[in-house]
Amino acid sequence: MSDSTSKSEKKRNRAIQPHGSRQEGSGVTKLVAGAIGIVFGDIGTSPLYAFRETFVGAHPLELDNIHILGVVSLIFWSITLVVSIQYVTILMRADNKGQGGSLALVALLSGALRKSKLGWVAVLLGVFATSLFYGDSMITPAISVLSAVEGLTVVHAGMAPWVLPIAVGLLIFLFMIQSRGTAKIGALFAPIMMIYFSVLAVLGISHIISYPGILVALNPWYAVQFFMIDGTKAFLALGSVVLAVTGSEALFADMGHFGKKPMRIAWFGFALPALLCNYFGQGAMILALDSAGAAEAIQNPFFILAPEVLRLPLVILATMATFIASQAVISGAFSVTHQAIQLGFIPRLTIKHTSASESGQIYIPVVNWTIMIAVILLVLTFQNSSNLASAYGIAVTGAMFIDTCLLAIVVLTLWKWKWWYAFPLIGIFFLVDGAYFAANLTKVPDGGWFPLLVGAVAFILLTTWAKGRKIMRDKMAEAAMPLEVFAKSAKQSAMRVPGTAIFMSSSAEGVPSALLHNIKHNKIIHERVVILTVNIQDVPSIPWSERVDVTDLGSGFYRLILNYGFMQETDIPMALKKVKECGMEFDMMTTSFFLSRQTLLPSEKPKMMIWREKIFAWMLRNAATAMEFFKLPSNRVVELGSQMEI
């Protein structure tokens, strides 16, 4: 391998795994700590409410040995099968050049199955999983912060009226600081979460030692026995047990930031043991109490684990942990939205970068304020974390079930596993995830309708935008003149003027409408004309060696294609500074950018349903301009409008 190839490959790896590939410089230990601080916040705060909800939620259970041991066994085996085996062990192998998450997996599958019907099925599944994620990103901050603040009522019953105001105040503060970025706050995440997980383990172990009989719940027979004795209630209990694995999809989504090895070490070596100790400790505590004490303790078992003198510090620590978990989910919503924009499922939005050194540190105002309003309304509507738990599980289980569907496609079409090996494994995942999803469907009337509503609205918006853009591109392609023909004929049809004109075009074929309008109305052609197309590939990152594609059409005309990965920032002026293949370097002071802005008109034969066409037109009007999205200098941009029927 040549030196240049080696450098190119290293650059590609650094771009694909901005954190995980730097293990030699930063050390695995630092990456493990970072994963604990950022990735495991959601699943780490589940002990605040998951065990409790199985007994006091919408379908309460008796506080006896059969039910307590059955629930603890279900929690243990759910975490083992769903998180440890399905996500951490298997699904993390299904990465797209180091990146994880539903959209990254969809990009991988759609590229490999482009001409297959399965490719379109995978796209729809991934888009719906992304839609459900938005519902999850609204419920997680609400239930996490509210459940932590509710611990104040364990310290002093008179604090109950203050729970909602404090929770709302903390949530508003959380969203207000998003525009400042999370780099400085993030430095505190790992130490706080490591203390939090350590406290989880210590509290749980102290009660396991007092009542070691709880350890028999490691035997799956107790979960099976629960179903045999009380099948209906056991099935309904799955709707609350699944709260113990919320955040498992975050392990897959955040894989590109830390790498597989550090995340697996963090999970199996730290987060998993701490969580299991705490869940078993909560079960041991309830079993050790008399009926009256158990009935009182089950109302908030997480905080009752601690001695009375330590409960206020535990409330403060838990609140900090839920704050961090919420921060991670909100940041995830920004990242998912950025990916969806790049892949063409969401119109361009204003994106602000909050760090000069980390490209992943972004802030999207419209997403931030939309989620904030939804979170505040959720808290004020549902009033407490038990009510919110009814709305929570269905988004998580829906995303998990879709991930299992996508994994099945990967296993059978990409990895090509033997059927006698793949079918039993995938069958177990379908059985487990399907049971969880079915159990949560019973919660639809009690609040489960909310994430389904959010998911349905998001799915309609995402698919409407993708279809509308495709119709527009096809329409423009039909009327487009070949650029090579235009370049030869145009050189004599208008006066040449000094400078460079860059015409932005969404298609790499044909003449952009802005160029045609410029000649028609201004009757001039710049001495250098560049037709620029930004092409977003279905991989996370494109190295500079593969970024630029230039075609010299003669007579001062150039076709320039800039290739980006769906995780990369599209800063056009910065990229142009490095382009040397278009005759000469680009000087922004002598360069003008010409943009097209389409206005949609009603069509006699619409290619979309009228209501979807109106939604698409509304999204098009409210999309950020190409000038903002591509970071073009405002004093060098000219917009030319055109009308189009779709």
XYZ file of C-alpha atoms in Angstrom:
646
model
C 0.000 0.000 0.000
C 1.320 3.425 -0.913
C 1.837 6.217 1.612
C -0.962 8.268 0.047
C -3.394 5.346 0.221
C -2.428 4.679 3.805
C -3.019 8.293 4.770
C -6.330 8.300 2.942
C -7.452 5.175 4.768
C -6.432 6.637 8.119
C -8.350 9.822 7.340
C -11.426 7.763 6.415
C -11.246 5.847 9.685
C -10.896 9.041 11.712
C -13.915 10.536 9.951
C -16.031 7.437 10.406
C -15.286 6.959 14.087
C -14.542 10.359 15.564
C -14.058 8.956 19.041
C -13.866 5.200 18.787
C -10.966 5.141 16.333
C -8.734 7.272 18.550
C -8.238 4.557 21.083
C -4.458 4.681 20.769
C -4.271 8.386 21.657
C -7.064 8.704 24.165
C -6.992 5.218 25.600
C -9.781 2.711 25.932
C -10.311 3.735 29.553
C -11.234 7.292 28.585
C -13.668 6.019 25.956
C -15.227 3.604 28.439
C -15.740 6.465 30.900
C -17.230 8.623 28.156
C -19.675 5.866 27.189
C -20.769 5.495 30.821
C -21.341 9.231 31.038
C -23.307 9.660 27.820
C -24.695 6.388 26.456
C -26.019 4.607 29.544
C -27.911 7.487 31.154
C -31.316 6.411 29.822
C -31.100 2.751 30.803
C -29.264 3.714 34.001
C -32.186 5.743 35.334
C -34.745 2.976 34.691
C -34.430 1.548 38.257
C -36.171 4.702 39.482
C -39.482 3.474 38.073
C -39.277 0.118 36.207
C -39.569 -2.279 39.189
C -42.131 -0.069 40.905
C -44.410 0.178 37.876
C -44.836 -3.595 37.573
C -46.558 -3.590 40.982
C -48.303 -0.206 41.234
C -48.832 0.671 37.571
C -51.917 0.235 35.411
C -52.017 -3.530 36.183
C -50.867 -3.951 39.827
C -49.505 -7.257 41.133
C -49.663 -8.893 44.551
C -46.578 -8.464 46.715
C -45.836 -12.163 47.250
C -42.905 -14.445 46.480
C -44.292 -15.723 43.169
C -44.819 -12.280 41.695
C -41.690 -10.583 43.112
C -39.333 -13.391 42.080
C -41.117 -13.641 38.722
C -40.730 -9.921 38.001
C -37.052 -9.833 39.048
C -36.384 -12.902 36.875
C -38.174 -11.261 33.926
C -36.097 -8.103 34.365
C -32.856 -10.099 34.517
C -33.610 -12.162 31.415
C -35.002 -9.173 29.516
C -31.788 -7.231 30.068
C -29.757 -10.325 29.139
C -31.631 -11.185 25.939
C -32.485 -7.706 24.645
C -29.550 -5.551 25.707
C -26.613 -7.904 26.245
C -27.255 -10.363 23.402
C -29.447 -8.638 20.800
C -27.959 -5.124 20.903
C -24.485 -5.261 22.440
C -23.383 -8.636 21.065
C -25.158 -8.966 17.689
C -26.702 -5.713 16.457
C -23.478 -3.755 17.085
C -21.923 -5.885 14.353
C -24.413 -4.410 11.857
C -22.683 -1.046 11.600
C -22.423 1.274 8.613
C -18.719 2.140 8.434
C -18.576 2.353 12.234
C -21.880 4.214 12.699
C -24.988 2.739 14.304
C -28.654 3.624 14.657
C -31.753 2.917 12.584
C -30.967 5.449 9.832
C -27.354 4.298 9.514
C -28.603 0.722 9.218
C -31.213 1.783 6.658
C -28.529 3.546 4.608
C -26.456 0.363 4.695
C -29.367 -1.870 3.676
C -30.762 0.443 1.009
C -27.332 0.624 -0.587
C -26.904 -3.148 -0.573
C -30.510 -3.903 -1.584
C -31.099 -0.946 -3.887
C -32.800 -3.002 -6.604
C -34.691 -5.282 -4.239
C -38.140 -4.851 -2.699
C -36.526 -5.542 0.665
C -34.550 -2.310 0.266
C -37.756 -0.244 0.174
C -39.199 -2.229 3.115
C -36.029 -1.528 5.110
C -36.282 2.196 4.350
C -39.905 2.372 5.541
C -39.089 0.417 8.715
C -36.123 2.642 9.488
C -38.113 5.820 8.892
C -40.862 4.606 11.230
C -38.286 3.678 13.896
C -36.886 7.201 13.561
C -40.400 8.611 13.883
C -40.969 6.663 17.107
C -37.647 7.977 18.409
C -39.061 11.494 18.418
C -41.852 10.294 20.713
C -39.240 8.653 22.927
C -37.149 11.849 23.013
C -40.186 13.718 24.345
C -41.199 11.190 27.008
C -37.718 10.315 28.341
C -36.888 13.764 29.810
C -40.389 14.041 31.268
C -40.494 10.665 33.026
C -36.815 10.649 34.057
C -36.712 14.085 35.695
C -40.190 13.733 37.193
C -39.415 10.319 38.753
C -36.235 11.698 40.339
C -37.893 14.816 41.751
C -40.684 12.625 43.154
C -38.058 11.239 45.505
C -38.524 14.444 47.529
C -41.831 13.028 48.774
C -39.907 10.125 50.321
C -37.690 12.607 52.182
C -40.657 14.727 53.297
C -44.290 14.161 52.390
C -44.941 17.898 52.495
C -42.807 18.361 49.362
C -45.477 16.796 47.121
C -46.925 20.145 45.897
C -43.432 21.241 44.822
C -42.684 18.232 42.626
C -44.293 19.555 39.426
C -42.925 23.133 39.664
C -39.389 21.868 40.369
C -39.547 19.317 37.541
C -40.868 21.881 35.047
C -38.216 24.393 36.113
C -35.415 21.864 35.670
C -36.713 20.833 32.244
C -36.993 24.417 31.020
C -33.429 25.052 32.211
C -32.286 21.881 30.417
C -33.631 23.071 27.073
C -32.470 26.669 27.584
C -28.812 25.603 27.825
C -28.864 23.532 24.620
C -27.811 26.478 22.455
C -24.610 26.814 24.482
C -23.502 23.304 23.601
C -22.741 20.366 25.852
C -18.955 20.204 25.622
C -18.287 21.830 29.007
C -21.206 20.149 30.744
C -20.222 16.849 29.156
C -16.911 16.886 31.016
C -18.905 16.338 34.216
C -21.100 13.566 32.832
C -18.744 10.606 33.278
C -17.766 11.242 36.957
C -21.385 11.841 37.996
C -22.686 8.754 36.190
C -19.864 6.591 37.544
C -20.771 7.711 41.071
C -24.441 7.100 40.293
C -23.867 3.549 38.997
C -21.599 2.797 41.978
C -24.352 3.934 44.345
C -26.838 1.720 42.473
C -24.604 -1.285 43.068
C -23.860 -0.517 46.730
C -27.531 0.042 47.606
C -28.555 -3.162 45.856
C -25.786 -5.327 47.339
C -26.562 -4.155 50.873
C -30.106 -5.555 50.575
C -29.042 -8.693 48.688
C -26.752 -9.521 51.603
C -29.685 -9.074 53.985
C -31.930 -11.328 51.872
C -29.741 -13.535 49.598
C -32.756 -15.681 48.682
C -33.537 -13.154 45.929
C -30.700 -14.636 43.861
C -32.855 -17.645 42.969
C -34.541 -15.271 40.479
C -31.497 -15.829 38.251
C -33.229 -19.073 37.356
C -35.564 -18.460 34.381
C -37.962 -20.995 35.873
C -39.351 -18.285 38.155
C -40.296 -16.176 35.132
C -41.878 -19.237 33.485
C -43.694 -20.101 36.720
C -45.073 -16.557 36.874
C -46.683 -17.086 33.442
C -47.965 -20.558 34.353
C -49.671 -19.405 37.544
C -50.914 -15.963 36.470
C -50.544 -15.770 32.693
C -52.696 -12.709 32.017
C -51.069 -10.574 34.685
C -47.615 -11.807 33.655
C -48.292 -10.742 30.056
C -49.542 -7.330 31.181
C -46.520 -6.987 33.488
C -44.269 -7.125 30.412
C -45.514 -3.629 29.619
C -43.723 -2.373 32.747
C -40.800 -4.823 32.793
C -39.702 -3.477 29.403
C -38.985 -0.130 31.081
C -35.826 -1.821 32.407
C -34.388 -1.973 28.867
C -35.307 1.539 27.706
C -32.244 3.125 26.186
C -30.978 -0.105 24.626
C -31.364 1.415 21.152
C -29.029 4.236 22.290
C -26.214 1.701 22.631
C -26.491 0.995 18.920
C -27.054 4.611 17.877
C -24.035 5.947 19.803
C -21.640 3.239 18.674
C -19.861 5.525 16.222
C -18.872 7.965 18.956
C -17.029 5.483 21.164
C -16.449 2.248 19.237
C -17.683 -1.263 19.910
C -14.980 -2.402 22.318
C -15.208 0.505 24.810
C -19.003 0.316 24.839
C -18.996 -3.424 25.448
C -16.476 -3.023 28.254
C -18.560 -0.232 29.805
C -21.724 -2.330 29.600
C -20.522 -5.740 30.762
C -17.909 -4.414 33.188
C -19.766 -1.556 34.870
C -23.334 -0.593 33.891
C -24.825 -4.111 33.694
C -23.598 -5.358 37.103
C -24.707 -2.117 38.795
C -28.200 -2.285 37.277
C -28.714 -5.948 38.142
C -27.514 -5.423 41.716
C -30.032 -2.614 42.142
C -32.982 -4.505 40.682
C -32.210 -7.584 42.773
C -31.735 -5.312 45.776
C -35.180 -3.754 45.300
C -36.723 -7.224 45.124
C -34.805 -8.382 48.211
C -35.935 -5.337 50.179
C -39.630 -5.910 49.401
C -39.389 -9.637 50.219
C -37.726 -8.886 53.565
C -40.549 -6.557 54.719
C -43.902 -7.453 56.208
C -47.022 -6.847 54.109
C -47.645 -3.334 55.477
C -44.010 -2.276 55.041
C -43.843 -3.771 51.553
C -47.024 -1.957 50.495
C -45.499 1.348 51.627
C -41.997 0.718 50.226
C -43.229 -0.351 46.761
C -44.538 3.190 46.169
C -40.922 4.329 45.681
C -38.579 1.371 46.275
C -35.533 2.984 44.662
C -35.249 5.719 47.284
C -36.349 3.456 50.161
C -33.216 1.353 49.454
C -31.139 4.101 51.076
C -31.048 4.827 54.820
C -33.275 7.765 55.716
C -30.349 10.107 56.326
C -29.012 9.483 52.789
C -32.263 9.834 50.872
C -31.970 13.552 50.144
C -28.426 13.163 48.700
C -29.762 10.207 46.671
C -32.588 12.381 45.299
C -30.034 15.022 44.259
C -27.765 12.414 42.641
C -30.689 10.752 40.834
C -31.899 14.140 39.581
C -28.434 14.865 38.179
C -28.402 11.446 36.520
C -31.820 11.979 34.923
C -30.699 15.430 33.795
C -27.753 13.791 32.023
C -29.946 11.039 30.565
C -32.333 13.666 29.189
C -29.435 15.653 27.747
C -28.204 12.585 25.890
C -31.664 11.931 24.396
C -32.049 15.546 23.255
C -28.603 15.512 21.664
C -29.609 12.248 20.001
C -32.678 13.956 18.535
C -30.390 16.615 17.025
C -28.111 13.945 15.538
C -30.976 11.877 14.128
C -32.531 14.993 12.590
C -29.203 15.928 11.000
C -28.904 12.429 9.497
C -32.500 12.577 8.235
C -31.837 15.955 6.570
C -28.738 14.634 4.850
C -30.546 11.499 3.680
C -33.412 13.558 2.255
C -36.221 12.747 4.702
C -36.473 16.174 6.351
C -36.232 19.631 4.721
C -33.198 21.763 5.420
C -33.256 23.236 8.933
C -31.048 25.812 10.613
C -28.198 23.906 12.280
C -25.778 25.613 14.648
C -22.460 24.047 15.565
C -21.645 24.575 19.235
C -18.073 23.295 19.168
C -15.156 24.277 16.966
C -13.460 20.902 17.438
C -16.327 18.362 17.515
C -18.519 18.195 14.409
C -21.140 16.164 16.283
C -21.840 19.014 18.703
C -24.854 20.591 16.996
C -27.959 22.499 18.011
C -31.174 22.618 15.954
C -33.469 25.341 17.365
C -36.776 24.130 15.889
C -36.212 20.586 17.216
C -35.158 21.868 20.644
C -38.185 24.103 21.180
C -40.637 21.575 19.725
C -39.428 18.865 22.106
C -39.424 21.316 25.042
C -43.056 22.309 24.482
C -44.069 18.645 24.167
C -42.153 17.672 27.335
C -43.708 20.455 29.432
C -47.192 19.581 28.173
C -46.568 15.911 29.005
C -45.511 16.719 32.570
C -48.475 19.027 33.156
C -50.937 16.593 31.565
C -49.827 13.290 33.109
C -48.839 14.850 36.484
C -46.661 11.941 37.722
C -44.171 9.364 36.456
C -46.567 6.430 36.915
C -49.009 7.955 34.441
C -46.160 8.733 32.035
C -44.953 5.123 32.218
C -48.111 4.127 30.340
C -47.045 6.336 27.437
C -43.383 5.405 27.573
C -43.084 1.739 26.709
C -44.801 1.659 23.336
C -42.251 3.918 21.615
C -39.366 1.847 22.971
C -40.882 -1.542 22.145
C -41.932 -0.358 18.688
C -38.370 0.741 17.896
C -36.993 -2.522 19.307
C -39.347 -4.606 17.173
C -38.354 -2.655 14.047
C -34.664 -3.114 14.894
C -35.324 -6.853 15.064
C -36.934 -6.738 11.595
C -33.932 -4.871 10.206
C -31.567 -7.305 11.934
C -33.391 -10.208 10.280
C -32.849 -8.606 6.859
C -29.156 -8.046 7.660
C -28.640 -11.611 8.894
C -30.324 -13.232 5.900
C -29.268 -10.934 3.028
C -25.953 -9.325 4.021
C -24.361 -11.776 6.421
C -26.013 -14.775 4.719
C -26.208 -16.899 7.854
C -27.398 -20.486 7.476
C -31.168 -20.699 8.029
C -30.929 -23.332 10.782
C -28.701 -20.932 12.738
C -30.420 -17.645 11.918
C -34.089 -18.643 12.255
C -34.020 -19.840 15.896
C -32.053 -16.777 17.030
C -34.172 -14.252 15.145
C -37.279 -16.171 16.232
C -36.374 -15.681 19.910
C -35.859 -11.944 19.358
C -39.183 -11.658 17.514
C -40.941 -13.572 20.300
C -39.473 -11.398 23.061
C -39.785 -8.021 21.314
C -43.206 -8.930 19.894
C -44.479 -9.880 23.360
C -43.247 -6.594 24.806
C -44.838 -4.599 22.001
C -48.145 -6.474 22.302
C -48.211 -5.930 26.076
C -47.647 -2.213 25.605
C -50.466 -1.966 23.074
C -52.816 -2.452 26.020
C -51.599 0.935 27.290
C -52.801 2.861 24.237
C -55.925 4.258 25.963
C -53.901 5.245 29.065
C -51.271 7.313 27.264
C -49.677 4.971 24.738
C -51.514 6.897 22.049
C -49.085 9.806 22.455
C -45.883 8.223 21.024
C -47.992 6.536 18.334
C -49.465 9.909 17.399
C -46.031 11.556 17.358
C -44.648 8.639 15.343
C -47.495 8.775 12.824
C -47.144 12.545 12.325
C -43.357 12.292 11.969
C -43.695 9.349 9.553
C -46.134 11.281 7.357
C -43.852 14.330 7.303
C -40.697 12.330 6.554
C -42.200 10.217 3.784
C -44.099 13.171 2.283
C -40.908 15.209 2.029
C -38.946 12.306 0.513
C -41.658 11.587 -2.073
C -42.216 15.259 -2.895
C -38.510 15.846 -3.471
C -38.333 12.797 -5.730
C -41.284 14.081 -7.799
C -39.621 17.501 -8.100
C -36.303 15.987 -9.172
C -38.008 13.787 -11.765
C -39.984 16.790 -13.055
C -36.843 18.904 -13.430
C -34.992 16.020 -15.079
C -37.713 15.715 -17.747
C -37.268 19.329 -18.858
C -33.518 19.537 -18.325
C -31.190 20.329 -21.227
C -27.920 18.345 -21.337
C -25.189 20.555 -19.906
C -22.646 19.588 -22.573
C -24.983 20.810 -25.314
C -25.779 23.986 -23.396
C -22.097 24.798 -22.785
C -21.319 24.641 -26.497
C -24.286 26.768 -27.573
C -24.235 29.311 -24.752
C -20.719 30.638 -25.287
C -21.855 32.669 -28.281
C -25.335 33.599 -27.026
C -24.460 36.009 -24.221
C -21.749 38.424 -23.138
C -19.001 37.008 -20.898
C -18.259 38.976 -17.719
C -15.386 38.626 -15.220
C -15.707 36.459 -12.168
C -17.018 33.049 -11.172
C -20.680 32.011 -11.089
C -21.596 28.905 -9.103
C -25.052 27.519 -9.860
C -26.321 25.129 -7.199
C -28.124 22.119 -8.641
C -29.813 19.230 -6.844
C -29.174 16.955 -9.829
C -25.870 16.009 -11.370
C -27.558 15.953 -14.773
C -28.905 18.800 -16.909
C -28.808 22.586 -16.667
C -30.122 24.189 -13.460
C -33.093 26.501 -13.935
C -31.216 29.400 -12.287
C -28.622 29.324 -15.081
C -31.320 29.390 -17.769
C -33.128 32.261 -16.044
C -29.899 34.207 -15.620
C -29.132 34.087 -19.341
C -32.746 34.786 -20.278
C -33.097 37.884 -18.097
C -29.539 39.195 -17.593
C -28.062 38.005 -20.898
C -24.601 37.433 -19.423
C -22.322 34.493 -18.687
C -19.430 34.686 -16.226
C -15.989 33.778 -17.489
C -16.069 30.701 -15.233
C -19.353 28.857 -14.690
C -19.488 26.014 -12.167
C -22.529 23.751 -11.808
C -22.257 22.519 -8.226
C -24.106 19.491 -6.883
C -23.835 18.352 -3.272
C -24.251 14.591 -3.179
C -25.019 12.955 0.188
C -23.882 9.326 0.134
C -25.352 6.508 2.259
C -22.162 6.193 4.314
C -21.355 8.240 7.434
C -18.254 9.973 6.090
C -16.392 10.571 2.826
C -12.632 11.301 2.934
C -11.347 14.301 0.999
C -9.617 12.044 -1.519
C -13.093 10.921 -2.659
C -14.931 14.177 -1.990
C -14.424 16.057 -5.280
C -15.521 15.051 -8.768
C -14.846 17.645 -11.504
C -15.701 17.509 -15.204
C -14.253 20.182 -17.527
C -16.923 20.903 -20.166
C -14.824 23.473 -22.028
C -15.461 27.163 -22.675
C -15.109 27.920 -18.954
C -17.898 25.523 -17.887
C -17.296 22.962 -15.125
C -19.444 20.293 -13.491
C -18.424 19.996 -9.812
C -19.808 17.330 -7.481
C -18.995 17.431 -3.764
C -19.639 14.118 -2.021
C -20.460 14.038 1.693
C -21.394 11.348 4.174
C -24.696 11.696 6.013
C -22.871 12.528 9.266
C -20.737 15.322 7.785
C -21.230 19.083 7.766
C -21.840 20.608 4.324
C -19.743 23.774 4.486
C -19.398 24.715 0.803
C -17.033 27.740 1.089
C -14.652 25.706 3.226
C -14.669 22.864 0.688
C -14.146 25.226 -2.263
C -10.958 26.569 -0.693
C -9.437 23.113 -1.247
C -10.700 22.591 -4.806
C -7.952 23.185 -7.381
C -9.409 21.334 -10.378
C -11.747 24.057 -11.730
C -9.151 26.035 -13.667
C -8.041 28.174 -10.728
C -8.657 28.647 -7.027
C -11.959 30.063 -5.777
C -11.925 33.624 -4.460
C -15.120 34.339 -2.522
C -14.851 38.072 -3.306
C -15.211 37.402 -7.047
C -17.585 34.441 -6.791
C -21.380 34.632 -6.957
C -23.717 31.809 -5.924
C -26.965 31.451 -7.880
C -29.764 29.515 -6.193
C -33.120 28.310 -7.474
C -36.237 28.616 -5.337
C -39.298 26.729 -6.539
C -42.891 27.781 -5.937
C -45.381 24.922 -6.239
C -48.574 25.303 -8.252
C -51.662 23.053 -8.207
C -51.557 20.394 -10.897
C -54.445 18.978 -12.883
C -52.939 15.517 -12.415
C -51.176 15.586 -9.026
C -48.734 12.786 -8.298
C -49.476 12.976 -4.583
C -52.726 13.156 -2.680
C -53.854 16.767 -2.328
C -53.442 16.853 1.464
C -49.895 15.498 1.178
C -49.113 17.988 -1.594
C -50.211 20.824 0.697
C -48.027 19.470 3.502
C -45.068 19.255 1.134
C -45.635 22.809 -0.090
C -45.759 24.034 3.526
C -42.513 22.191 4.348
C -40.862 23.624 1.231
C -41.849 27.184 2.176
C -40.513 26.804 5.708
C -37.274 25.004 4.880
C -34.035 26.811 5.581
C -32.529 28.322 2.460
C -29.598 26.704 0.728
C -27.605 29.800 1.707
C -28.034 28.981 5.414
C -27.667 25.235 5.083
C -24.534 25.297 2.925
C -23.069 28.272 4.851
C -22.809 30.486 1.760
C -21.748 34.133 2.232
C -24.981 36.136 2.247
C -23.528 39.033 0.247
C -22.522 36.702 -2.598
C -25.880 34.936 -3.129
C -28.479 35.570 -5.846
C -31.837 33.733 -5.725
C -33.889 33.168 -8.883
C -37.425 31.850 -8.501
C -39.357 29.449 -10.692
C -42.771 27.801 -10.634
C -43.473 24.092 -10.828
C -46.480 21.767 -10.881
C -46.267 18.435 -9.054
